[in-house]
CSV table of C-alpha atoms and ligand atoms in Angstrom, one decimal:
chain,number,residue,atom,x,y,z
X,665,MET,CA,-0.8,-17.7,17.8
X,666,ARG,CA,-1.9,-15.7,20.8
X,667,PRO,CA,-4.1,-17.2,23.5
X,668,ARG,CA,-7.7,-16.4,22.9
X,669,ALA,CA,-8.2,-14.5,26.2
X,670,LEU,CA,-5.3,-12.2,25.6
X,671,SER,CA,-6.5,-11.8,22.0
X,672,ALA,CA,-9.9,-10.7,23.2
X,673,LEU,CA,-8.4,-8.2,25.6
X,674,ALA,CA,-6.0,-6.8,23.2
X,675,LEU,CA,-8.6,-6.6,20.4
X,676,GLY,CA,-9.9,-3.2,21.2
X,677,LEU,CA,-6.5,-1.7,20.8
X,678,VAL,CA,-5.4,-3.8,18.0
X,679,LEU,CA,-8.5,-3.0,16.0
X,680,LEU,CA,-7.6,0.6,15.7
X,681,VAL,CA,-3.9,0.3,14.8
X,682,THR,CA,-3.5,-2.6,12.3
X,683,GLY,CA,-4.9,-3.6,9.0
X,684,CYS,CA,-3.7,-4.7,5.6
X,685,GLY,CA,-1.4,-7.5,6.5
X,686,GLU,CA,1.4,-6.5,4.2
X,687,ALA,CA,2.1,-3.7,6.7
X,688,GLY,CA,3.4,-6.3,9.2
X,689,LYS,CA,2.2,-6.7,12.7
X,690,SER,CA,4.2,-3.8,14.1
X,691,PRO,CA,4.0,-1.1,11.6
X,692,GLU,CA,5.5,1.5,13.9
X,693,LYS,CA,8.7,-0.5,14.1
X,694,ALA,CA,9.6,0.3,10.6
X,695,ALA,CA,9.6,4.1,11.3
X,696,ALA,CA,13.1,5.3,10.8
X,697,PRO,CA,14.8,7.0,13.7
X,698,PRO,CA,15.9,10.6,13.1
X,699,SER,CA,19.0,10.2,11.1
X,700,ALA,CA,22.2,11.2,12.8
X,701,SER,CA,25.2,12.5,10.8
X,702,PRO,CA,27.4,9.5,10.1
X,703,SER,CA,30.5,11.6,10.9
X,704,PRO,CA,30.1,13.8,13.9
X,705,SER,CA,33.5,15.5,13.4
X,706,PRO,CA,33.6,18.7,11.3
X,707,THR,CA,33.7,17.8,7.6
X,708,PRO,CA,35.4,19.7,4.9
X,709,VAL,CA,33.3,22.1,3.0
X,710,THR,CA,34.2,20.7,-0.4
X,711,LYS,CA,31.6,18.4,-1.9
X,712,PRO,CA,32.6,14.9,-2.9
X,713,SER,CA,33.1,14.4,-6.5
X,714,PRO,CA,29.7,13.3,-8.0
X,715,THR,CA,31.4,10.5,-9.9
X,716,HIS,CA,32.3,8.7,-6.6
X,717,THR,CA,28.9,9.1,-4.9
X,718,THR,CA,26.0,6.7,-5.2
X,719,PRO,CA,22.7,8.5,-5.4
X,720,ALA,CA,21.3,8.9,-1.8
X,721,LYS,CA,18.1,7.0,-1.2
X,722,PRO,CA,15.3,9.6,-0.7
X,723,LYS,CA,14.6,9.9,3.0
X,724,LEU,CA,11.2,8.8,4.1
X,725,ARG,CA,9.3,11.0,6.5
X,726,PRO,CA,8.4,9.3,9.7
X,727,VAL,CA,5.0,7.8,10.3
X,728,PRO,CA,3.4,9.8,13.2
X,729,LYS,CA,2.7,7.9,16.4
X,730,LYS,CA,-0.9,9.1,16.3
X,731,LEU,CA,-3.1,9.0,13.3
X,732,PRO,CA,-3.2,12.4,11.6
X,733,ALA,CA,-6.3,14.5,11.8
X,734,GLY,CA,-9.0,14.5,9.1
X,735,LEU,CA,-9.4,10.7,8.7
X,736,HIS,CA,-12.9,9.3,8.3
X,737,ARG,CA,-13.2,6.5,10.8
X,738,ALA,CA,-17.0,6.3,11.0
X,739,SER,CA,-19.7,5.7,8.4
X,740,GLY,CA,-21.3,9.1,9.0
X,741,SER,CA,-24.7,7.4,9.7
X,742,ASN,CA,-26.2,4.8,11.9
X,743,GLY,CA,-25.4,2.1,9.5
X,744,VAL,CA,-22.2,0.1,9.3
X,745,ALA,CA,-19.9,0.6,6.4
X,746,LEU,CA,-18.3,-2.5,4.9
X,747,THR,CA,-14.9,-2.0,3.1
X,748,PHE,CA,-13.1,-4.6,1.1
X,749,ASP,CA,-9.4,-4.0,0.4
X,750,ASP,CA,-6.6,-5.1,-1.9
X,751,GLY,CA,-8.6,-6.3,-4.9
X,752,PRO,CA,-10.1,-6.8,-7.2
X,753,ASP,CA,-9.4,-10.5,-7.3
X,754,PRO,CA,-11.1,-12.9,-9.6
X,755,ARG,CA,-11.4,-15.6,-6.9
X,756,TYR,CA,-13.0,-13.5,-4.2
X,757,THR,CA,-14.4,-10.2,-5.5
X,758,PRO,CA,-17.2,-11.9,-7.5
X,759,GLN,CA,-18.1,-13.9,-4.3
X,760,ILE,CA,-18.4,-10.8,-2.2
X,761,LEU,CA,-20.3,-9.0,-5.0
X,762,ALA,CA,-22.8,-11.9,-5.1
X,763,GLN,CA,-23.2,-11.8,-1.3
X,764,LEU,CA,-23.8,-8.1,-1.3
X,765,ARG,CA,-26.3,-8.3,-4.1
X,766,ALA,CA,-28.2,-11.1,-2.3
X,767,ALA,CA,-28.4,-9.0,0.8
X,768,ARG,CA,-29.2,-5.9,-1.3
X,769,VAL,CA,-26.5,-3.8,0.4
X,770,LYS,CA,-23.6,-1.7,-1.0
X,771,ALA,CA,-20.0,-1.6,0.1
X,772,THR,CA,-16.8,0.2,-0.6
X,773,PHE,CA,-13.9,-1.5,-2.5
X,774,CYS,CA,-10.4,-0.2,-1.8
X,775,VAL,CA,-8.7,-1.3,-5.0
X,776,VAL,CA,-5.0,-1.5,-5.8
X,777,GLY,CA,-4.1,0.1,-9.1
X,778,LYS,CA,-2.2,-2.9,-10.5
X,779,GLN,CA,-5.1,-5.1,-9.7
X,780,ALA,CA,-7.5,-2.7,-11.3
X,781,LYS,CA,-5.4,-2.7,-14.5
X,782,ARG,CA,-5.2,-6.5,-14.5
X,783,TYR,CA,-8.9,-7.1,-13.8
X,784,PRO,CA,-10.8,-4.1,-15.3
X,785,GLU,CA,-14.0,-6.1,-15.8
X,786,LEU,CA,-14.2,-6.5,-12.0
X,787,VAL,CA,-13.8,-2.8,-11.4
X,788,ALA,CA,-16.5,-2.2,-13.9
X,789,ARG,CA,-18.8,-4.7,-12.2
X,790,ILE,CA,-18.2,-3.1,-8.8
X,791,VAL,CA,-19.3,0.2,-10.2
X,792,ARG,CA,-22.2,-1.3,-12.2
X,793,GLU,CA,-23.6,-2.9,-9.1
X,794,GLY,CA,-23.7,0.3,-7.2
X,795,HIS,CA,-20.7,0.0,-4.9
X,796,GLN,CA,-18.2,2.7,-4.1
X,797,LEU,CA,-14.6,3.0,-5.1
X,798,CYS,CA,-11.6,3.8,-3.0
X,799,ASN,CA,-8.0,4.3,-4.2
X,800,HIS,CA,-5.7,2.0,-2.3
X,801,SER,CA,-2.4,3.0,-4.0
X,802,TRP,CA,-0.8,1.5,-7.1
X,803,HIS,CA,0.9,-1.5,-5.6
X,804,HIS,CA,-0.1,-1.4,-2.0
X,805,ASP,CA,2.8,0.7,-0.9
X,806,VAL,CA,2.7,0.7,2.9
X,807,ASN,CA,5.3,3.5,2.8
X,808,LEU,CA,3.5,5.8,0.4
X,809,GLY,CA,2.6,8.4,3.0
X,810,ARG,CA,6.3,8.7,3.8
X,811,ARG,CA,7.4,9.6,0.3
X,812,SER,CA,7.7,12.9,-1.5
X,813,ALA,CA,4.6,14.9,-2.3
X,814,ALA,CA,5.3,14.3,-6.0
X,815,GLU,CA,5.6,10.5,-5.6
X,816,ILE,CA,2.4,10.4,-3.5
X,817,ARG,CA,0.5,12.4,-6.1
X,818,SER,CA,1.7,10.4,-9.1
X,819,ASP,CA,0.9,7.1,-7.3
X,820,LEU,CA,-2.6,8.2,-6.6
X,821,GLU,CA,-3.0,9.6,-10.1
X,822,ARG,CA,-1.8,6.4,-11.7
X,823,THR,CA,-4.2,4.3,-9.7
X,824,ASN,CA,-7.1,6.7,-10.5
X,825,GLU,CA,-6.2,6.3,-14.2
X,826,ALA,CA,-6.3,2.5,-14.0
X,827,ILE,CA,-9.6,2.7,-12.3
X,828,HIS,CA,-11.0,5.1,-14.9
X,829,ALA,CA,-9.6,3.0,-17.8
X,830,ALA,CA,-11.9,0.2,-16.4
X,831,ALA,CA,-14.8,2.4,-15.4
X,832,PRO,CA,-14.7,5.8,-17.1
X,833,LYS,CA,-16.2,8.6,-15.1
X,834,ALA,CA,-16.8,6.4,-12.0
X,835,PRO,CA,-16.5,8.5,-8.9
X,836,ILE,CA,-13.5,7.6,-6.8
X,837,THR,CA,-14.7,8.9,-3.5
X,838,TRP,CA,-12.0,7.7,-1.1
X,839,PHE,CA,-8.3,7.0,-0.6
X,840,ARG,CA,-7.1,4.5,2.0
X,841,GLN,CA,-3.4,4.3,2.8
X,842,PRO,CA,-2.2,0.6,2.9
X,843,GLY,CA,-1.6,-0.6,6.4
X,844,GLY,CA,-3.2,2.6,7.7
X,845,ARG,CA,0.2,4.2,7.9
X,846,TRP,CA,-1.0,7.7,7.2
X,847,THR,CA,0.9,10.8,7.3
X,848,ALA,CA,-0.5,14.3,7.5
X,849,GLU,CA,1.2,15.3,4.2
X,850,GLU,CA,-0.5,12.4,2.4
X,851,VAL,CA,-3.9,13.2,3.9
X,852,ALA,CA,-3.5,16.8,2.6
X,853,ILE,CA,-2.5,15.6,-0.9
X,854,ALA,CA,-5.4,13.1,-1.1
X,855,LYS,CA,-7.9,15.8,-0.1
X,856,GLN,CA,-6.4,18.2,-2.8
X,857,MET,CA,-7.1,15.5,-5.3
X,858,GLY,CA,-10.7,15.1,-4.2
X,859,LEU,CA,-10.0,11.8,-2.4
X,860,ARG,CA,-11.4,11.6,1.1
X,861,PRO,CA,-9.2,9.7,3.5
X,862,LEU,CA,-11.0,6.6,4.7
X,863,HIS,CA,-9.7,4.8,7.8
X,864,TRP,CA,-11.7,2.2,9.8
X,865,SER,CA,-12.9,1.4,13.3
X,866,VAL,CA,-13.2,-2.4,13.2
X,867,ASP,CA,-10.3,-4.6,12.0
X,868,PRO,CA,-10.8,-8.3,12.4
X,869,GLN,CA,-7.3,-8.9,11.0
X,870,ASP,CA,-8.7,-11.3,8.4
X,871,TRP,CA,-5.4,-10.8,6.4
X,872,ASP,CA,-3.8,-13.0,9.1
X,873,HIS,CA,-6.0,-16.0,8.1
X,874,PRO,CA,-8.0,-16.6,11.3
X,875,PRO,CA,-10.8,-19.0,10.9
X,876,ALA,CA,-14.2,-17.6,9.8
X,877,LYS,CA,-15.7,-18.0,13.3
X,878,THR,CA,-12.9,-15.8,14.7
X,879,ILE,CA,-13.5,-13.2,12.1
X,880,ILE,CA,-17.2,-13.3,12.9
X,881,LYS,CA,-16.5,-13.0,16.7
X,882,ARG,CA,-14.1,-10.1,16.2
X,883,VAL,CA,-16.4,-8.1,14.0
X,884,LYS,CA,-19.5,-8.8,16.1
X,885,GLY,CA,-17.7,-7.9,19.3
X,886,ALA,CA,-16.4,-4.6,18.0
X,887,THR,CA,-19.1,-3.3,15.6
X,888,ARG,CA,-21.4,-0.5,16.7
X,889,HIS,CA,-23.7,1.9,14.9
X,890,GLY,CA,-21.5,3.9,12.5
X,891,SER,CA,-18.6,1.5,12.4
X,892,VAL,CA,-16.3,1.1,9.4
X,893,VAL,CA,-15.4,-2.5,9.1
X,894,LEU,CA,-12.1,-3.4,7.3
X,895,MET,CA,-11.9,-6.8,5.5
X,896,HIS,CA,-10.1,-8.1,2.4
X,897,ASP,CA,-11.2,-9.6,-0.8
X,898,ALA,CA,-7.7,-10.1,-2.1
X,899,GLY,CA,-4.1,-10.3,-1.2
X,900,GLY,CA,-4.0,-14.0,-0.2
X,901,ASP,CA,-6.3,-16.9,0.7
X,902,ARG,CA,-9.6,-15.1,1.7
X,903,ALA,CA,-11.8,-18.2,1.9
X,904,GLN,CA,-12.3,-17.6,5.6
X,905,THR,CA,-13.3,-14.0,5.0
X,906,MET,CA,-15.8,-15.2,2.3
X,907,ALA,CA,-17.3,-17.7,4.8
X,908,ALA,CA,-17.4,-15.1,7.6
X,909,CYS,CA,-19.2,-12.6,5.3
X,910,ARG,CA,-21.9,-15.1,4.6
X,911,HIS,CA,-22.9,-14.7,8.2
X,912,LEU,CA,-21.8,-11.1,8.9
X,913,ILE,CA,-23.5,-9.3,6.0
X,914,PRO,CA,-27.0,-10.4,6.9
X,915,ASP,CA,-26.3,-10.1,10.6
X,916,LEU,CA,-24.9,-6.6,10.5
X,917,LYS,CA,-27.7,-5.6,8.1
X,918,ARG,CA,-30.3,-6.8,10.6
X,919,ARG,CA,-28.7,-5.2,13.6
X,920,PHE,CA,-27.4,-1.9,12.4
X,921,GLY,CA,-28.1,-1.5,8.7
X,922,ILE,CA,-25.4,-1.4,6.1
X,923,ALA,CA,-24.6,1.9,4.5
X,924,LEU,CA,-22.0,3.5,2.3
X,925,PRO,CA,-19.6,5.8,4.3
X,926,ARG,CA,-20.2,9.5,3.7
P,2380,ZN,ZN1,-4.5,-3.1,2.0
């Protein structure tokens, strides 16, 4: 684990570039270098016989070094937007819903299609209790933005369908790329589908299982009016996030107000 002091210094930077643990700690590392031809010498014009070739893996487009334009990274109001990713999860989503209800505030749930299909009653409850939905891909594909337009579109559609099977006609306002590994192509496709691309401005890295007091310190240190806070109600042991939220939700409500992003 990193020393606290360094951690605090690095936080500002880290907050903007990470998120969703499955992406790994250095999401950029996975970006493939521009592929060089394996044989630089002139090759014969004849195509190899198809019977002897294995189908080439579709090439993934690189993740840009800078986040693409058009992402929503602020709540759009003075209030702070709370976002909960990777669920729904029967252990934690009901706890967060109960906390939000007690505080009389609304949040955005970035749900994974497979989870929505498995726990439709939780998706329905999220909607029934007045919260907002965000598509977070079918199976939390951190490389989704790097795939073909058709693959991106069908993943988002499949996820929307699972959500609508659980909560027919519920508006799906947002899309959030797992790990925040956006590409411009993906942002464009999401927008064409009526899904607004939602990033974040505060990431306490709760997916890495820091103690609740660290999650609280990170969120309180970085949150301002209009922040979008990223946390997780699924994807692993979220007991520390649940504990942190018992303090954070009333605290952020009192200091900034809690609002849905818009
Ligand atoms: Zn995620």
